Amino acid sequence: MDEYRKLFPATVWTPYRQLRQSSQVVFVSLNGLSPIKEDVFVTVPLPDHQGVYPFRLAFPRFVPRPVDLAYAEVQIPDGSRVVASGRTARVEDVTAIARKNLDDRIARISAKAIARALAKYAAAEAAQRAAKKSKNEGSRP
């Protein structure tokens, strides 16, 4: 115990006997909504042999939703008087966690979106060349 007292000198240490005589209320209030994930679309023009090919890319973003309740208050009555009371405090900011998670993954998500658009473009070009080749071969005598 002395080791911890040295490590954390500003901490007030309550003796175990005193703790046994006290009590603690833990009140969990699950309120508020997680943010909504929506796509933001960006169209990027790419010049090609036919003019300009428009790439449509989708990138996610989170839209926070407001919380109507700032806090909850818990009161412990004893007859006509309140013997103890307390307010809830935010423990987890779900919106901040979701944003951080998205920020950590956005480079990978963007790379996948660009690769997907390029693959679609390449597939469309290949199909167009195959159709043109088939049409040219079919028109020969």
mmCIF file of C-alpha atoms in Angstrom:
data_model
loop_
_atom_site.group_PDB
_atom_site.id
_atom_site.type_symbol
_atom_site.label_atom_id
_atom_site.label_comp_id
_atom_site.label_asym_id
_atom_site.label_seq_id
_atom_site.Cartn_x
_atom_site.Cartn_y
_atom_site.Cartn_z
ATOM 1 C CA MET A 1 0.000 0.000 0.000
ATOM 2 C CA ASP A 2 2.884 2.363 0.710
ATOM 3 C CA GLU A 3 4.036 1.931 -2.879
ATOM 4 C CA TYR A 4 0.682 3.214 -4.199
ATOM 5 C CA ARG A 5 0.640 6.111 -1.756
ATOM 6 C CA LYS A 6 4.035 7.166 -3.120
ATOM 7 C CA LEU A 7 2.873 6.778 -6.733
ATOM 8 C CA PHE A 8 -0.367 8.719 -6.146
ATOM 9 C CA PRO A 9 0.333 11.258 -3.388
ATOM 10 C CA ALA A 10 -2.686 13.461 -4.215
ATOM 11 C CA THR A 11 -5.130 10.571 -3.764
ATOM 12 C CA VAL A 12 -7.208 10.511 -0.601
ATOM 13 C CA TRP A 13 -7.140 6.996 0.816
ATOM 14 C CA THR A 14 -10.240 5.974 2.763
ATOM 15 C CA PRO A 15 -9.701 3.264 5.367
ATOM 16 C CA TYR A 16 -11.473 -0.029 4.655
ATOM 17 C CA ARG A 17 -13.446 0.111 7.933
ATOM 18 C CA GLN A 18 -14.870 3.458 6.907
ATOM 19 C CA LEU A 19 -15.748 2.182 3.424
ATOM 20 C CA ARG A 20 -17.678 -0.747 4.902
ATOM 21 C CA GLN A 21 -19.914 1.701 6.743
ATOM 22 C CA SER A 22 -20.707 3.736 3.641
ATOM 23 C CA SER A 23 -22.620 2.904 0.490
ATOM 24 C CA GLN A 24 -22.541 3.880 -3.141
ATOM 25 C CA VAL A 25 -25.283 4.165 -5.742
ATOM 26 C CA VAL A 26 -24.423 3.604 -9.384
ATOM 27 C CA PHE A 27 -27.106 4.949 -11.705
ATOM 28 C CA VAL A 28 -26.681 4.272 -15.404
ATOM 29 C CA SER A 29 -28.726 6.431 -17.747
ATOM 30 C CA LEU A 30 -28.571 5.283 -21.347
ATOM 31 C CA ASN A 31 -29.851 8.274 -23.268
ATOM 32 C CA GLY A 32 -29.013 9.895 -26.547
ATOM 33 C CA LEU A 33 -28.565 8.396 -29.954
ATOM 34 C CA SER A 34 -25.475 7.373 -31.837
ATOM 35 C CA PRO A 35 -24.604 9.462 -34.898
ATOM 36 C CA ILE A 36 -26.043 8.605 -38.297
ATOM 37 C CA LYS A 37 -23.614 7.452 -40.972
ATOM 38 C CA GLU A 38 -24.411 8.895 -44.372
ATOM 39 C CA ASP A 39 -22.618 9.026 -47.699
ATOM 40 C CA VAL A 40 -21.283 12.167 -49.303
ATOM 41 C CA PHE A 41 -21.049 11.794 -53.078
ATOM 42 C CA VAL A 42 -18.321 13.453 -55.112
ATOM 43 C CA THR A 43 -18.250 13.403 -58.913
ATOM 44 C CA VAL A 44 -14.762 13.564 -60.399
ATOM 45 C CA PRO A 45 -14.372 14.046 -64.183
ATOM 46 C CA LEU A 46 -11.753 11.817 -65.830
ATOM 47 C CA PRO A 47 -10.712 12.601 -69.406
ATOM 48 C CA ASP A 48 -10.683 9.532 -71.654
ATOM 49 C CA HIS A 49 -10.732 8.762 -75.391
ATOM 50 C CA GLN A 50 -14.456 9.555 -75.661
ATOM 51 C CA GLY A 51 -14.317 12.872 -73.828
ATOM 52 C CA VAL A 52 -14.922 12.986 -70.104
ATOM 53 C CA TYR A 53 -15.927 10.033 -67.933
ATOM 54 C CA PRO A 54 -17.588 11.073 -64.641
ATOM 55 C CA PHE A 55 -16.477 9.066 -61.600
ATOM 56 C CA ARG A 56 -18.988 9.088 -58.776
ATOM 57 C CA LEU A 57 -17.311 8.386 -55.448
ATOM 58 C CA ALA A 58 -19.041 7.895 -52.090
ATOM 59 C CA PHE A 59 -17.354 8.789 -48.817
ATOM 60 C CA PRO A 60 -18.909 8.234 -45.389
ATOM 61 C CA ARG A 61 -19.408 10.865 -42.723
ATOM 62 C CA PHE A 62 -21.136 10.910 -39.364
ATOM 63 C CA VAL A 63 -23.943 13.307 -38.557
ATOM 64 C CA PRO A 64 -24.292 13.819 -34.807
ATOM 65 C CA ARG A 65 -27.755 13.755 -33.296
ATOM 66 C CA PRO A 66 -28.582 16.182 -30.511
ATOM 67 C CA VAL A 67 -29.179 14.945 -26.984
ATOM 68 C CA ASP A 68 -32.265 16.384 -25.301
ATOM 69 C CA LEU A 69 -31.130 15.523 -21.779
ATOM 70 C CA ALA A 70 -28.091 17.267 -20.282
ATOM 71 C CA TYR A 71 -28.076 15.118 -17.143
ATOM 72 C CA ALA A 72 -30.279 13.135 -14.780
ATOM 73 C CA GLU A 73 -30.468 13.815 -11.071
ATOM 74 C CA VAL A 74 -30.879 11.074 -8.506
ATOM 75 C CA GLN A 75 -32.223 11.880 -5.040
ATOM 76 C CA ILE A 76 -32.486 9.636 -2.002
ATOM 77 C CA PRO A 77 -35.318 10.800 0.237
ATOM 78 C CA ASP A 78 -35.763 10.122 3.933
ATOM 79 C CA GLY A 79 -39.264 11.165 4.719
ATOM 80 C CA SER A 80 -39.682 14.784 3.712
ATOM 81 C CA ARG A 81 -35.984 15.546 3.284
ATOM 82 C CA VAL A 82 -33.399 14.507 0.705
ATOM 83 C CA VAL A 83 -30.435 12.805 2.380
ATOM 84 C CA ALA A 84 -28.325 12.417 -0.747
ATOM 85 C CA SER A 85 -28.421 13.510 -4.359
ATOM 86 C CA GLY A 86 -26.203 13.502 -7.386
ATOM 87 C CA ARG A 87 -26.140 14.197 -11.097
ATOM 88 C CA THR A 88 -25.155 11.810 -13.829
ATOM 89 C CA ALA A 89 -22.040 12.496 -15.850
ATOM 90 C CA ARG A 90 -21.207 11.455 -19.388
ATOM 91 C CA VAL A 91 -19.010 8.379 -19.328
ATOM 92 C CA GLU A 92 -18.706 7.631 -23.058
ATOM 93 C CA ASP A 93 -19.083 10.120 -25.896
ATOM 94 C CA VAL A 94 -20.362 7.740 -28.563
ATOM 95 C CA THR A 95 -20.234 10.397 -31.291
ATOM 96 C CA ALA A 96 -16.572 11.172 -30.576
ATOM 97 C CA ILE A 97 -15.720 7.459 -30.559
ATOM 98 C CA ALA A 98 -17.508 6.935 -33.901
ATOM 99 C CA ARG A 99 -15.729 9.945 -35.434
ATOM 100 C CA LYS A 100 -12.316 8.762 -34.233
ATOM 101 C CA ASN A 101 -13.010 5.287 -35.601
ATOM 102 C CA LEU A 102 -13.988 6.742 -38.985
ATOM 103 C CA ASP A 103 -10.955 9.052 -39.009
ATOM 104 C CA ASP A 104 -8.730 6.027 -38.387
ATOM 105 C CA ARG A 105 -10.259 4.165 -41.354
ATOM 106 C CA ILE A 106 -10.975 6.970 -43.854
ATOM 107 C CA ALA A 107 -7.777 6.501 -45.902
ATOM 108 C CA ARG A 108 -8.569 2.803 -46.453
ATOM 109 C CA ILE A 109 -12.227 3.566 -47.199
ATOM 110 C CA SER A 110 -11.216 6.254 -49.731
ATOM 111 C CA ALA A 111 -8.724 3.947 -51.439
ATOM 112 C CA LYS A 112 -11.404 1.252 -51.762
ATOM 113 C CA ALA A 113 -13.921 3.746 -53.194
ATOM 114 C CA ILE A 114 -11.415 4.945 -55.800
ATOM 115 C CA ALA A 115 -10.363 1.369 -56.672
ATOM 116 C CA ARG A 116 -14.026 0.355 -57.031
ATOM 117 C CA ALA A 117 -14.708 3.285 -59.390
ATOM 118 C CA LEU A 118 -11.614 2.481 -61.472
ATOM 119 C CA ALA A 119 -12.620 -1.200 -61.672
ATOM 120 C CA LYS A 120 -16.104 -0.217 -62.897
ATOM 121 C CA TYR A 121 -14.546 2.080 -65.476
ATOM 122 C CA ALA A 122 -12.151 -0.654 -66.671
ATOM 123 C CA ALA A 123 -15.019 -3.177 -66.887
ATOM 124 C CA ALA A 124 -17.170 -0.737 -68.885
ATOM 125 C CA GLU A 125 -14.276 -0.013 -71.252
ATOM 126 C CA ALA A 126 -13.576 -3.744 -71.736
ATOM 127 C CA ALA A 127 -17.257 -4.451 -72.420
ATOM 128 C CA GLN A 128 -17.398 -1.579 -74.885
ATOM 129 C CA ARG A 129 -14.288 -2.813 -76.745
ATOM 130 C CA ALA A 130 -15.668 -6.375 -76.830
ATOM 131 C CA ALA A 131 -19.007 -5.153 -78.194
ATOM 132 C CA LYS A 132 -17.274 -3.030 -80.819
ATOM 133 C CA LYS A 133 -15.014 -5.939 -81.836
ATOM 134 C CA SER A 134 -17.996 -8.303 -82.027
ATOM 135 C CA LYS A 135 -19.921 -5.810 -84.152
ATOM 136 C CA ASN A 136 -16.956 -5.340 -86.512
ATOM 137 C CA GLU A 137 -16.443 -9.100 -86.890
ATOM 138 C CA GLY A 138 -20.139 -9.668 -87.509
ATOM 139 C CA SER A 139 -20.295 -7.114 -90.331
ATOM 140 C CA ARG A 140 -17.485 -8.739 -92.384
ATOM 141 C CA PRO A 141 -18.570 -10.645 -95.534
#
